[in-house]
Amino acid sequence: MRRGFLLALEGVDGSGKSTQARLLAVSLLQQGREVVLTQEPGSGPLGQKLRRYLQGADRHLAPEEELDLFLADRREHVEQVIRPALAAGQIVITDRYYYSSVAYQGALGLDPTWILEENEAFAPRPDLVFLLVLPVAQALARLQRPRQLSEFPLYLEEVAAIYHNLQGSHIQRVDASASPQALHAKLLARTLEALGEFGEERQG
Ligand code: TYD
């Protein structure tokens, strides 16, 4: 039976997910909790292949083929990292999860609802999702690296629009324009609250 807690961070490139995922993991570890910090695309061969593809100048795959690669990577991530950690009662923090496929491959023209269903057929639903919300222009201004094709403003506006339409009581939208420390304090407080409720539910 599943006992751990699954937390996903989502948002457009440059919204600060990776920094916040790390800060949360450190704070929870300092409280003596068992935490696994992970990310998508994953760190296995498939994930590395995907990262190389995303950084390349040529985004030649059809949207369906791209989605298939992300799904394959996620299947591996779920089986090898997420499910074992949850079964061991750990807190899993993932920097991107299946809502990234919904938003990014949805922005290529695939149906977001269908992408969601394909994912929820095998991937456990997160207990909590922080959706970091930041205007695309601000998010892009923060990136200190050469732009990937996935970071073109018009494309990211579409990604942001799909994120905006996501529904579910487990999805919390957070204004990501605050300083990293202020944002961290807010996310940590909300995580502890959710963990408290989660613990009570398990006992009750
Ligand atoms: P990102 O978190 O920006 O990785 P990095 O740590 O290298 O900065 O993710 C890489 C890109 O992958 C990002 O532009 C979003 C894209 N992506 C998808 O298009 N679909 C997906 O399912 C996932 C997980 C990521």
mmCIF file with all atom_site columns, C-alpha atoms and ligand atoms in Angstrom:
data_model
loop_
_atom_site.group_PDB
_atom_site.id
_atom_site.type_symbol
_atom_site.label_atom_id
_atom_site.label_alt_id
_atom_site.label_comp_id
_atom_site.label_asym_id
_atom_site.label_entity_id
_atom_site.label_seq_id
_atom_site.pdbx_PDB_ins_code
_atom_site.Cartn_x
_atom_site.Cartn_y
_atom_site.Cartn_z
_atom_site.occupancy
_atom_site.B_iso_or_equiv
_atom_site.pdbx_formal_charge
_atom_site.auth_seq_id
_atom_site.auth_comp_id
_atom_site.auth_asym_id
_atom_site.auth_atom_id
_atom_site.pdbx_PDB_model_num
ATOM   1   C CA  . MET A 1 1   ? 0.000  0.000  0.000   1.00 0.00 ? 1   MET A CA  1
ATOM   2   C CA  . ARG A 1 2   ? 1.116  3.527  -0.744  1.00 0.00 ? 2   ARG A CA  1
ATOM   3   C CA  . ARG A 1 3   ? 2.242  5.450  2.325   1.00 0.00 ? 3   ARG A CA  1
ATOM   4   C CA  . GLY A 1 4   ? 4.545  8.218  1.172   1.00 0.00 ? 4   GLY A CA  1
ATOM   5   C CA  . PHE A 1 5   ? 3.687  11.725 0.004   1.00 0.00 ? 5   PHE A CA  1
ATOM   6   C CA  . LEU A 1 6   ? 4.134  12.861 -3.585  1.00 0.00 ? 6   LEU A CA  1
ATOM   7   C CA  . LEU A 1 7   ? 4.738  16.543 -4.272  1.00 0.00 ? 7   LEU A CA  1
ATOM   8   C CA  . ALA A 1 8   ? 5.263  17.927 -7.780  1.00 0.00 ? 8   ALA A CA  1
ATOM   9   C CA  . LEU A 1 9   ? 6.514  21.353 -8.817  1.00 0.00 ? 9   LEU A CA  1
ATOM   10  C CA  . GLU A 1 10  ? 5.308  22.693 -12.128 1.00 0.00 ? 10  GLU A CA  1
ATOM   11  C CA  . GLY A 1 11  ? 5.575  25.907 -14.089 1.00 0.00 ? 11  GLY A CA  1
ATOM   12  C CA  . VAL A 1 12  ? 7.094  27.418 -17.210 1.00 0.00 ? 12  VAL A CA  1
ATOM   13  C CA  . ASP A 1 13  ? 10.868 27.414 -17.723 1.00 0.00 ? 13  ASP A CA  1
ATOM   14  C CA  . GLY A 1 14  ? 12.416 30.081 -15.488 1.00 0.00 ? 14  GLY A CA  1
ATOM   15  C CA  . SER A 1 15  ? 9.615  30.070 -12.904 1.00 0.00 ? 15  SER A CA  1
ATOM   16  C CA  . GLY A 1 16  ? 12.026 28.840 -10.229 1.00 0.00 ? 16  GLY A CA  1
ATOM   17  C CA  . LYS A 1 17  ? 10.852 25.245 -9.735  1.00 0.00 ? 17  LYS A CA  1
ATOM   18  C CA  . SER A 1 18  ? 14.276 23.687 -9.445  1.00 0.00 ? 18  SER A CA  1
ATOM   19  C CA  . THR A 1 19  ? 15.454 26.170 -6.793  1.00 0.00 ? 19  THR A CA  1
ATOM   20  C CA  . GLN A 1 20  ? 12.251 25.703 -4.802  1.00 0.00 ? 20  GLN A CA  1
ATOM   21  C CA  . ALA A 1 21  ? 12.385 21.909 -5.087  1.00 0.00 ? 21  ALA A CA  1
ATOM   22  C CA  . ARG A 1 22  ? 15.920 21.936 -3.652  1.00 0.00 ? 22  ARG A CA  1
ATOM   23  C CA  . LEU A 1 23  ? 15.079 24.378 -0.843  1.00 0.00 ? 23  LEU A CA  1
ATOM   24  C CA  . LEU A 1 24  ? 12.035 22.329 0.153   1.00 0.00 ? 24  LEU A CA  1
ATOM   25  C CA  . ALA A 1 25  ? 14.008 19.096 0.166   1.00 0.00 ? 25  ALA A CA  1
ATOM   26  C CA  . VAL A 1 26  ? 16.709 20.638 2.382   1.00 0.00 ? 26  VAL A CA  1
ATOM   27  C CA  . SER A 1 27  ? 14.197 22.088 4.874   1.00 0.00 ? 27  SER A CA  1
ATOM   28  C CA  . LEU A 1 28  ? 12.284 18.820 5.169   1.00 0.00 ? 28  LEU A CA  1
ATOM   29  C CA  . LEU A 1 29  ? 15.513 16.831 5.552   1.00 0.00 ? 29  LEU A CA  1
ATOM   30  C CA  . GLN A 1 30  ? 16.598 19.206 8.318   1.00 0.00 ? 30  GLN A CA  1
ATOM   31  C CA  . GLN A 1 31  ? 13.389 18.331 10.137  1.00 0.00 ? 31  GLN A CA  1
ATOM   32  C CA  . GLY A 1 32  ? 14.468 14.710 10.047  1.00 0.00 ? 32  GLY A CA  1
ATOM   33  C CA  . ARG A 1 33  ? 12.041 13.610 7.353   1.00 0.00 ? 33  ARG A CA  1
ATOM   34  C CA  . GLU A 1 34  ? 12.921 11.145 4.641   1.00 0.00 ? 34  GLU A CA  1
ATOM   35  C CA  . VAL A 1 35  ? 12.952 12.952 1.317   1.00 0.00 ? 35  VAL A CA  1
ATOM   36  C CA  . VAL A 1 36  ? 13.703 11.942 -2.237  1.00 0.00 ? 36  VAL A CA  1
ATOM   37  C CA  . LEU A 1 37  ? 14.383 14.833 -4.626  1.00 0.00 ? 37  LEU A CA  1
ATOM   38  C CA  . THR A 1 38  ? 13.925 13.886 -8.239  1.00 0.00 ? 38  THR A CA  1
ATOM   39  C CA  . GLN A 1 39  ? 13.169 15.400 -11.628 1.00 0.00 ? 39  GLN A CA  1
ATOM   40  C CA  . GLU A 1 40  ? 11.791 14.919 -15.100 1.00 0.00 ? 40  GLU A CA  1
ATOM   41  C CA  . PRO A 1 41  ? 13.106 14.365 -17.656 1.00 0.00 ? 41  PRO A CA  1
ATOM   42  C CA  . GLY A 1 42  ? 14.750 11.672 -15.513 1.00 0.00 ? 42  GLY A CA  1
ATOM   43  C CA  . SER A 1 43  ? 18.433 11.014 -15.041 1.00 0.00 ? 43  SER A CA  1
ATOM   44  C CA  . GLY A 1 44  ? 18.436 7.634  -16.840 1.00 0.00 ? 44  GLY A CA  1
ATOM   45  C CA  . PRO A 1 45  ? 19.437 7.096  -20.502 1.00 0.00 ? 45  PRO A CA  1
ATOM   46  C CA  . LEU A 1 46  ? 15.999 8.079  -21.815 1.00 0.00 ? 46  LEU A CA  1
ATOM   47  C CA  . GLY A 1 47  ? 15.899 11.282 -19.811 1.00 0.00 ? 47  GLY A CA  1
ATOM   48  C CA  . GLN A 1 48  ? 19.385 12.232 -20.980 1.00 0.00 ? 48  GLN A CA  1
ATOM   49  C CA  . LYS A 1 49  ? 18.388 11.569 -24.565 1.00 0.00 ? 49  LYS A CA  1
ATOM   50  C CA  . LEU A 1 50  ? 15.359 13.819 -24.110 1.00 0.00 ? 50  LEU A CA  1
ATOM   51  C CA  . ARG A 1 51  ? 17.443 16.638 -22.646 1.00 0.00 ? 51  ARG A CA  1
ATOM   52  C CA  . ARG A 1 52  ? 19.872 16.474 -25.582 1.00 0.00 ? 52  ARG A CA  1
ATOM   53  C CA  . TYR A 1 53  ? 16.940 16.551 -27.971 1.00 0.00 ? 53  TYR A CA  1
ATOM   54  C CA  . LEU A 1 54  ? 15.346 19.552 -26.207 1.00 0.00 ? 54  LEU A CA  1
ATOM   55  C CA  . GLN A 1 55  ? 18.627 21.457 -26.276 1.00 0.00 ? 55  GLN A CA  1
ATOM   56  C CA  . GLY A 1 56  ? 19.255 20.769 -29.955 1.00 0.00 ? 56  GLY A CA  1
ATOM   57  C CA  . ALA A 1 57  ? 18.534 23.247 -32.719 1.00 0.00 ? 57  ALA A CA  1
ATOM   58  C CA  . ASP A 1 58  ? 16.195 20.883 -34.489 1.00 0.00 ? 58  ASP A CA  1
ATOM   59  C CA  . ARG A 1 59  ? 12.934 19.834 -32.867 1.00 0.00 ? 59  ARG A CA  1
ATOM   60  C CA  . HIS A 1 60  ? 12.152 17.331 -35.573 1.00 0.00 ? 60  HIS A CA  1
ATOM   61  C CA  . LEU A 1 61  ? 9.903  14.821 -33.822 1.00 0.00 ? 61  LEU A CA  1
ATOM   62  C CA  . ALA A 1 62  ? 6.146  14.876 -34.321 1.00 0.00 ? 62  ALA A CA  1
ATOM   63  C CA  . PRO A 1 63  ? 4.241  15.903 -31.139 1.00 0.00 ? 63  PRO A CA  1
ATOM   64  C CA  . GLU A 1 64  ? 2.997  12.307 -30.698 1.00 0.00 ? 64  GLU A CA  1
ATOM   65  C CA  . GLU A 1 65  ? 6.548  10.945 -30.927 1.00 0.00 ? 65  GLU A CA  1
ATOM   66  C CA  . GLU A 1 66  ? 7.764  13.536 -28.453 1.00 0.00 ? 66  GLU A CA  1
ATOM   67  C CA  . LEU A 1 67  ? 4.980  12.618 -26.036 1.00 0.00 ? 67  LEU A CA  1
ATOM   68  C CA  . ASP A 1 68  ? 5.854  8.919  -26.388 1.00 0.00 ? 68  ASP A CA  1
ATOM   69  C CA  . LEU A 1 69  ? 9.424  9.661  -25.298 1.00 0.00 ? 69  LEU A CA  1
ATOM   70  C CA  . PHE A 1 70  ? 8.286  11.626 -22.247 1.00 0.00 ? 70  PHE A CA  1
ATOM   71  C CA  . LEU A 1 71  ? 5.847  8.838  -21.374 1.00 0.00 ? 71  LEU A CA  1
ATOM   72  C CA  . ALA A 1 72  ? 8.534  6.183  -21.653 1.00 0.00 ? 72  ALA A CA  1
ATOM   73  C CA  . ASP A 1 73  ? 10.861 8.254  -19.477 1.00 0.00 ? 73  ASP A CA  1
ATOM   74  C CA  . ARG A 1 74  ? 8.088  8.781  -16.933 1.00 0.00 ? 74  ARG A CA  1
ATOM   75  C CA  . ARG A 1 75  ? 7.215  5.070  -16.810 1.00 0.00 ? 75  ARG A CA  1
ATOM   76  C CA  . GLU A 1 76  ? 10.823 4.371  -15.904 1.00 0.00 ? 76  GLU A CA  1
ATOM   77  C CA  . HIS A 1 77  ? 10.843 7.200  -13.343 1.00 0.00 ? 77  HIS A CA  1
ATOM   78  C CA  . VAL A 1 78  ? 7.606  5.980  -11.727 1.00 0.00 ? 78  VAL A CA  1
ATOM   79  C CA  . GLU A 1 79  ? 8.701  2.348  -11.520 1.00 0.00 ? 79  GLU A CA  1
ATOM   80  C CA  . GLN A 1 80  ? 12.304 2.904  -10.472 1.00 0.00 ? 80  GLN A CA  1
ATOM   81  C CA  . VAL A 1 81  ? 12.101 5.985  -8.256  1.00 0.00 ? 81  VAL A CA  1
ATOM   82  C CA  . ILE A 1 82  ? 8.626  7.199  -7.337  1.00 0.00 ? 82  ILE A CA  1
ATOM   83  C CA  . ARG A 1 83  ? 6.751  4.003  -6.441  1.00 0.00 ? 83  ARG A CA  1
ATOM   84  C CA  . PRO A 1 84  ? 9.583  2.458  -4.401  1.00 0.00 ? 84  PRO A CA  1
ATOM   85  C CA  . ALA A 1 85  ? 10.048 5.697  -2.431  1.00 0.00 ? 85  ALA A CA  1
ATOM   86  C CA  . LEU A 1 86  ? 6.323  6.032  -1.773  1.00 0.00 ? 86  LEU A CA  1
ATOM   87  C CA  . ALA A 1 87  ? 6.145  2.393  -0.709  1.00 0.00 ? 87  ALA A CA  1
ATOM   88  C CA  . ALA A 1 88  ? 8.939  3.121  1.780   1.00 0.00 ? 88  ALA A CA  1
ATOM   89  C CA  . GLY A 1 89  ? 6.919  6.003  3.231   1.00 0.00 ? 89  GLY A CA  1
ATOM   90  C CA  . GLN A 1 90  ? 9.175  8.762  1.926   1.00 0.00 ? 90  GLN A CA  1
ATOM   91  C CA  . ILE A 1 91  ? 8.338  12.256 0.742   1.00 0.00 ? 91  ILE A CA  1
ATOM   92  C CA  . VAL A 1 92  ? 8.987  12.464 -2.984  1.00 0.00 ? 92  VAL A CA  1
ATOM   93  C CA  . ILE A 1 93  ? 9.576  15.913 -4.462  1.00 0.00 ? 93  ILE A CA  1
ATOM   94  C CA  . THR A 1 94  ? 9.625  15.898 -8.229  1.00 0.00 ? 94  THR A CA  1
ATOM   95  C CA  . ASP A 1 95  ? 10.787 18.861 -10.284 1.00 0.00 ? 95  ASP A CA  1
ATOM   96  C CA  . ARG A 1 96  ? 8.239  18.476 -13.118 1.00 0.00 ? 96  ARG A CA  1
ATOM   97  C CA  . TYR A 1 97  ? 5.811  15.581 -13.530 1.00 0.00 ? 97  TYR A CA  1
ATOM   98  C CA  . TYR A 1 98  ? 3.022  14.654 -15.906 1.00 0.00 ? 98  TYR A CA  1
ATOM   99  C CA  . TYR A 1 99  ? 1.431  18.101 -15.918 1.00 0.00 ? 99  TYR A CA  1
ATOM   100 C CA  . SER A 1 100 ? 4.526  19.166 -17.891 1.00 0.00 ? 100 SER A CA  1
ATOM   101 C CA  . SER A 1 101 ? 3.491  16.782 -20.665 1.00 0.00 ? 101 SER A CA  1
ATOM   102 C CA  . VAL A 1 102 ? -0.084 18.055 -20.474 1.00 0.00 ? 102 VAL A CA  1
ATOM   103 C CA  . ALA A 1 103 ? 1.086  21.662 -20.835 1.00 0.00 ? 103 ALA A CA  1
ATOM   104 C CA  . TYR A 1 104 ? 4.147  21.385 -23.122 1.00 0.00 ? 104 TYR A CA  1
ATOM   105 C CA  . GLN A 1 105 ? 2.963  18.648 -25.489 1.00 0.00 ? 105 GLN A CA  1
ATOM   106 C CA  . GLY A 1 106 ? -0.568 20.078 -25.266 1.00 0.00 ? 106 GLY A CA  1
ATOM   107 C CA  . ALA A 1 107 ? 0.902  23.377 -26.490 1.00 0.00 ? 107 ALA A CA  1
ATOM   108 C CA  . LEU A 1 108 ? 2.106  21.494 -29.577 1.00 0.00 ? 108 LEU A CA  1
ATOM   109 C CA  . GLY A 1 109 ? -1.507 20.714 -30.449 1.00 0.00 ? 109 GLY A CA  1
ATOM   110 C CA  . LEU A 1 110 ? -2.239 17.431 -28.650 1.00 0.00 ? 110 LEU A CA  1
ATOM   111 C CA  . ASP A 1 111 ? -5.392 17.293 -26.532 1.00 0.00 ? 111 ASP A CA  1
ATOM   112 C CA  . PRO A 1 112 ? -4.452 18.127 -22.903 1.00 0.00 ? 112 PRO A CA  1
ATOM   113 C CA  . THR A 1 113 ? -7.296 15.989 -21.484 1.00 0.00 ? 113 THR A CA  1
ATOM   114 C CA  . TRP A 1 114 ? -6.130 12.980 -23.452 1.00 0.00 ? 114 TRP A CA  1
ATOM   115 C CA  . ILE A 1 115 ? -2.505 13.506 -22.333 1.00 0.00 ? 115 ILE A CA  1
ATOM   116 C CA  . LEU A 1 116 ? -3.711 13.670 -18.726 1.00 0.00 ? 116 LEU A CA  1
ATOM   117 C CA  . GLU A 1 117 ? -5.617 10.388 -19.092 1.00 0.00 ? 117 GLU A CA  1
ATOM   118 C CA  . GLU A 1 118 ? -2.665 8.626  -20.719 1.00 0.00 ? 118 GLU A CA  1
ATOM   119 C CA  . ASN A 1 119 ? -0.507 9.624  -17.761 1.00 0.00 ? 119 ASN A CA  1
ATOM   120 C CA  . GLU A 1 120 ? -2.964 8.916  -14.986 1.00 0.00 ? 120 GLU A CA  1
ATOM   121 C CA  . ALA A 1 121 ? -3.349 5.398  -16.348 1.00 0.00 ? 121 ALA A CA  1
ATOM   122 C CA  . PHE A 1 122 ? 0.071  4.509  -14.900 1.00 0.00 ? 122 PHE A CA  1
ATOM   123 C CA  . ALA A 1 123 ? 1.472  7.392  -12.862 1.00 0.00 ? 123 ALA A CA  1
ATOM   124 C CA  . PRO A 1 124 ? 0.324  7.975  -9.266  1.00 0.00 ? 124 PRO A CA  1
ATOM   125 C CA  . ARG A 1 125 ? -1.555 11.218 -8.791  1.00 0.00 ? 125 ARG A CA  1
ATOM   126 C CA  . PRO A 1 126 ? 0.446  13.677 -6.706  1.00 0.00 ? 126 PRO A CA  1
ATOM   127 C CA  . ASP A 1 127 ? -0.866 14.572 -3.256  1.00 0.00 ? 127 ASP A CA  1
ATOM   128 C CA  . LEU A 1 128 ? 0.139  18.172 -3.847  1.00 0.00 ? 128 LEU A CA  1
ATOM   129 C CA  . VAL A 1 129 ? 1.192  20.197 -6.892  1.00 0.00 ? 129 VAL A CA  1
ATOM   130 C CA  . PHE A 1 130 ? 2.711  23.657 -6.663  1.00 0.00 ? 130 PHE A CA  1
ATOM   131 C CA  . LEU A 1 131 ? 2.126  25.508 -9.885  1.00 0.00 ? 131 LEU A CA  1
ATOM   132 C CA  . LEU A 1 132 ? 4.559  28.418 -9.918  1.00 0.00 ? 132 LEU A CA  1
ATOM   133 C CA  . VAL A 1 133 ? 2.903  31.272 -11.755 1.00 0.00 ? 133 VAL A CA  1
ATOM   134 C CA  . LEU A 1 134 ? 5.001  33.989 -13.370 1.00 0.00 ? 134 LEU A CA  1
ATOM   135 C CA  . PRO A 1 135 ? 4.470  36.073 -16.520 1.00 0.00 ? 135 PRO A CA  1
ATOM   136 C CA  . VAL A 1 136 ? 6.347  34.438 -19.394 1.00 0.00 ? 136 VAL A CA  1
ATOM   137 C CA  . ALA A 1 137 ? 8.454  37.549 -20.099 1.00 0.00 ? 137 ALA A CA  1
ATOM   138 C CA  . GLN A 1 138 ? 9.669  37.602 -16.481 1.00 0.00 ? 138 GLN A CA  1
ATOM   139 C CA  . ALA A 1 139 ? 10.351 33.867 -16.464 1.00 0.00 ? 139 ALA A CA  1
ATOM   140 C CA  . LEU A 1 140 ? 12.402 34.084 -19.664 1.00 0.00 ? 140 LEU A CA  1
ATOM   141 C CA  . ALA A 1 141 ? 14.346 37.077 -18.383 1.00 0.00 ? 141 ALA A CA  1
ATOM   142 C CA  . ARG A 1 142 ? 15.519 34.910 -15.474 1.00 0.00 ? 142 ARG A CA  1
ATOM   143 C CA  . LEU A 1 143 ? 17.010 32.185 -17.667 1.00 0.00 ? 143 LEU A CA  1
ATOM   144 C CA  . GLN A 1 144 ? 20.769 32.507 -17.929 1.00 0.00 ? 144 GLN A CA  1
ATOM   145 C CA  . ARG A 1 145 ? 21.394 30.086 -20.736 1.00 0.00 ? 145 ARG A CA  1
ATOM   146 C CA  . PRO A 1 146 ? 20.891 29.867 -24.476 1.00 0.00 ? 146 PRO A CA  1
ATOM   147 C CA  . ARG A 1 147 ? 17.244 29.509 -25.293 1.00 0.00 ? 147 ARG A CA  1
ATOM   148 C CA  . GLN A 1 148 ? 15.862 26.115 -26.231 1.00 0.00 ? 148 GLN A CA  1
ATOM   149 C CA  . LEU A 1 149 ? 13.120 25.906 -28.821 1.00 0.00 ? 149 LEU A CA  1
ATOM   150 C CA  . SER A 1 150 ? 10.750 25.113 -25.960 1.00 0.00 ? 150 SER A CA  1
ATOM   151 C CA  . GLU A 1 151 ? 11.511 28.545 -24.530 1.00 0.00 ? 151 GLU A CA  1
ATOM   152 C CA  . PHE A 1 152 ? 10.097 30.702 -27.298 1.00 0.00 ? 152 PHE A CA  1
ATOM   153 C CA  . PRO A 1 153 ? 7.651  33.226 -25.842 1.00 0.00 ? 153 PRO A CA  1
ATOM   154 C CA  . LEU A 1 154 ? 4.655  32.298 -27.994 1.00 0.00 ? 154 LEU A CA  1
ATOM   155 C CA  . TYR A 1 155 ? 5.032  28.615 -27.218 1.00 0.00 ? 155 TYR A CA  1
ATOM   156 C CA  . LEU A 1 156 ? 5.435  29.290 -23.501 1.00 0.00 ? 156 LEU A CA  1
ATOM   157 C CA  . GLU A 1 157 ? 2.341  31.513 -23.504 1.00 0.00 ? 157 GLU A CA  1
ATOM   158 C CA  . GLU A 1 158 ? 0.380  28.495 -24.742 1.00 0.00 ? 158 GLU A CA  1
ATOM   159 C CA  . VAL A 1 159 ? 2.049  26.280 -22.114 1.00 0.00 ? 159 VAL A CA  1
ATOM   160 C CA  . ALA A 1 160 ? 1.075  28.823 -19.426 1.00 0.00 ? 160 ALA A CA  1
ATOM   161 C CA  . ALA A 1 161 ? -2.517 28.927 -20.700 1.00 0.00 ? 161 ALA A CA  1
ATOM   162 C CA  . ILE A 1 162 ? -2.852 25.149 -20.364 1.00 0.00 ? 162 ILE A CA  1
ATOM   163 C CA  . TYR A 1 163 ? -1.314 25.212 -16.878 1.00 0.00 ? 163 TYR A CA  1
ATOM   164 C CA  . HIS A 1 164 ? -3.828 27.944 -16.041 1.00 0.00 ? 164 HIS A CA  1
ATOM   165 C CA  . ASN A 1 165 ? -6.745 25.673 -16.969 1.00 0.00 ? 165 ASN A CA  1
ATOM   166 C CA  . LEU A 1 166 ? -5.643 22.679 -14.892 1.00 0.00 ? 166 LEU A CA  1
ATOM   167 C CA  . GLN A 1 167 ? -8.165 21.680 -12.277 1.00 0.00 ? 167 GLN A CA  1
ATOM   168 C CA  . GLY A 1 168 ? -8.050 19.760 -9.010  1.00 0.00 ? 168 GLY A CA  1
ATOM   169 C CA  . SER A 1 169 ? -8.029 20.531 -5.305  1.00 0.00 ? 169 SER A CA  1
ATOM   170 C CA  . HIS A 1 170 ? -4.474 19.146 -5.067  1.00 0.00 ? 170 HIS A CA  1
ATOM   171 C CA  . ILE A 1 171 ? -3.171 21.862 -7.414  1.00 0.00 ? 171 ILE A CA  1
ATOM   172 C CA  . GLN A 1 172 ? -2.071 25.032 -5.618  1.00 0.00 ? 172 GLN A CA  1
ATOM   173 C CA  . ARG A 1 173 ? -1.132 28.090 -7.638  1.00 0.00 ? 173 ARG A CA  1
ATOM   174 C CA  . VAL A 1 174 ? 1.591  30.257 -6.181  1.00 0.00 ? 174 VAL A CA  1
ATOM   175 C CA  . ASP A 1 175 ? 2.795  33.683 -7.276  1.00 0.00 ? 175 ASP A CA  1
ATOM   176 C CA  . ALA A 1 176 ? 6.425  33.045 -8.188  1.00 0.00 ? 176 ALA A CA  1
ATOM   177 C CA  . SER A 1 177 ? 7.497  36.687 -8.469  1.00 0.00 ? 177 SER A CA  1
ATOM   178 C CA  . ALA A 1 178 ? 8.517  36.837 -4.793  1.00 0.00 ? 178 ALA A CA  1
ATOM   179 C CA  . SER A 1 179 ? 12.153 36.419 -3.721  1.00 0.00 ? 179 SER A CA  1
ATOM   180 C CA  . PRO A 1 180 ? 13.356 32.797 -3.557  1.00 0.00 ? 180 PRO A CA  1
ATOM   181 C CA  . GLN A 1 181 ? 13.416 32.909 0.263   1.00 0.00 ? 181 GLN A CA  1
ATOM   182 C CA  . ALA A 1 182 ? 9.933  34.402 0.600   1.00 0.00 ? 182 ALA A CA  1
ATOM   183 C CA  . LEU A 1 183 ? 8.553  31.907 -1.880  1.00 0.00 ? 183 LEU A CA  1
ATOM   184 C CA  . HIS A 1 184 ? 10.283 29.077 -0.054  1.00 0.00 ? 184 HIS A CA  1
ATOM   185 C CA  . ALA A 1 185 ? 8.751  30.108 3.287   1.00 0.00 ? 185 ALA A CA  1
ATOM   186 C CA  . LYS A 1 186 ? 5.303  30.034 1.727   1.00 0.00 ? 186 LYS A CA  1
ATOM   187 C CA  . LEU A 1 187 ? 5.799  26.673 0.008   1.00 0.00 ? 187 LEU A CA  1
ATOM   188 C CA  . LEU A 1 188 ? 7.263  25.106 3.139   1.00 0.00 ? 188 LEU A CA  1
ATOM   189 C CA  . ALA A 1 189 ? 4.315  26.271 5.250   1.00 0.00 ? 189 ALA A CA  1
ATOM   190 C CA  . ARG A 1 190 ? 1.848  24.894 2.735   1.00 0.00 ? 190 ARG A CA  1
ATOM   191 C CA  . THR A 1 191 ? 3.724  21.613 2.454   1.00 0.00 ? 191 THR A CA  1
ATOM   192 C CA  . LEU A 1 192 ? 3.761  21.131 6.233   1.00 0.00 ? 192 LEU A CA  1
ATOM   193 C CA  . GLU A 1 193 ? 0.049  21.867 6.350   1.00 0.00 ? 193 GLU A CA  1
ATOM   194 C CA  . ALA A 1 194 ? -0.643 19.312 3.622   1.00 0.00 ? 194 ALA A CA  1
ATOM   195 C CA  . LEU A 1 195 ? 1.605  16.757 5.319   1.00 0.00 ? 195 LEU A CA  1
ATOM   196 C CA  . GLY A 1 196 ? -0.309 17.299 8.559   1.00 0.00 ? 196 GLY A CA  1
ATOM   197 C CA  . GLU A 1 197 ? -3.650 16.710 6.878   1.00 0.00 ? 197 GLU A CA  1
ATOM   198 C CA  . PHE A 1 198 ? -2.221 13.720 5.046   1.00 0.00 ? 198 PHE A CA  1
ATOM   199 C CA  . GLY A 1 199 ? -1.023 12.184 8.324   1.00 0.00 ? 199 GLY A CA  1
ATOM   200 C CA  . GLU A 1 200 ? -4.406 12.720 9.959   1.00 0.00 ? 200 GLU A CA  1
ATOM   201 C CA  . GLU A 1 201 ? -6.201 11.086 7.041   1.00 0.00 ? 201 GLU A CA  1
ATOM   202 C CA  . ARG A 1 202 ? -3.944 8.065  7.242   1.00 0.00 ? 202 ARG A CA  1
ATOM   203 C CA  . GLN A 1 203 ? -4.615 7.651  10.937  1.00 0.00 ? 203 GLN A CA  1
ATOM   204 C CA  . GLY A 1 204 ? -8.314 8.449  10.763  1.00 0.00 ? 204 GLY A CA  1
HETATM 205 P P1  . TYD B 2 .   ? 13.570 21.747 -17.385 1.00 0.00 ? 1   TYD B P1  1
HETATM 206 O O1  . TYD B 2 .   ? 12.893 21.565 -16.086 1.00 0.00 ? 1   TYD B O1  1
HETATM 207 O O2  . TYD B 2 .   ? 13.632 23.117 -17.936 1.00 0.00 ? 1   TYD B O2  1
HETATM 208 O O3  . TYD B 2 .   ? 15.011 21.115 -17.331 1.00 0.00 ? 1   TYD B O3  1
HETATM 209 P P2  . TYD B 2 .   ? 16.425 21.748 -16.964 1.00 0.00 ? 1   TYD B P2  1
HETATM 210 O O4  . TYD B 2 .   ? 16.663 21.235 -15.592 1.00 0.00 ? 1   TYD B O4  1
HETATM 211 O O5  . TYD B 2 .   ? 17.321 21.152 -18.006 1.00 0.00 ? 1   TYD B O5  1
HETATM 212 O O6  . TYD B 2 .   ? 16.316 23.232 -17.016 1.00 0.00 ? 1   TYD B O6  1
HETATM 213 O O7  . TYD B 2 .   ? 12.862 20.771 -18.427 1.00 0.00 ? 1   TYD B O7  1
HETATM 214 C C1  . TYD B 2 .   ? 13.342 20.629 -19.702 1.00 0.00 ? 1   TYD B C1  1
HETATM 215 C C2  . TYD B 2 .   ? 12.281 20.907 -20.738 1.00 0.00 ? 1   TYD B C2  1
HETATM 216 O O8  . TYD B 2 .   ? 11.480 19.729 -20.915 1.00 0.00 ? 1   TYD B O8  1
HETATM 217 C C3  . TYD B 2 .   ? 11.319 22.025 -20.409 1.00 0.00 ? 1   TYD B C3  1
HETATM 218 O O9  . TYD B 2 .   ? 11.360 23.001 -21.444 1.00 0.00 ? 1   TYD B O9  1
HETATM 219 C C4  . TYD B 2 .   ? 9.967  21.364 -20.423 1.00 0.00 ? 1   TYD B C4  1
HETATM 220 C C5  . TYD B 2 .   ? 10.181 20.103 -21.210 1.00 0.00 ? 1   TYD B C5  1
HETATM 221 N N1  . TYD B 2 .   ? 9.247  19.000 -20.862 1.00 0.00 ? 1   TYD B N1  1
HETATM 222 C C6  . TYD B 2 .   ? 8.235  18.670 -21.755 1.00 0.00 ? 1   TYD B C6  1
HETATM 223 O O10 . TYD B 2 .   ? 8.096  19.275 -22.826 1.00 0.00 ? 1   TYD B O10 1
HETATM 224 N N2  . TYD B 2 .   ? 7.396  17.612 -21.427 1.00 0.00 ? 1   TYD B N2  1
HETATM 225 C C7  . TYD B 2 .   ? 7.521  16.904 -20.282 1.00 0.00 ? 1   TYD B C7  1
HETATM 226 O O11 . TYD B 2 .   ? 6.741  15.953 -20.023 1.00 0.00 ? 1   TYD B O11 1
HETATM 227 C C8  . TYD B 2 .   ? 8.577  17.276 -19.367 1.00 0.00 ? 1   TYD B C8  1
HETATM 228 C C9  . TYD B 2 .   ? 8.756  16.497 -18.091 1.00 0.00 ? 1   TYD B C9  1
HETATM 229 C C10 . TYD B 2 .   ? 9.416  18.326 -19.702 1.00 0.00 ? 1   TYD B C10 1
#
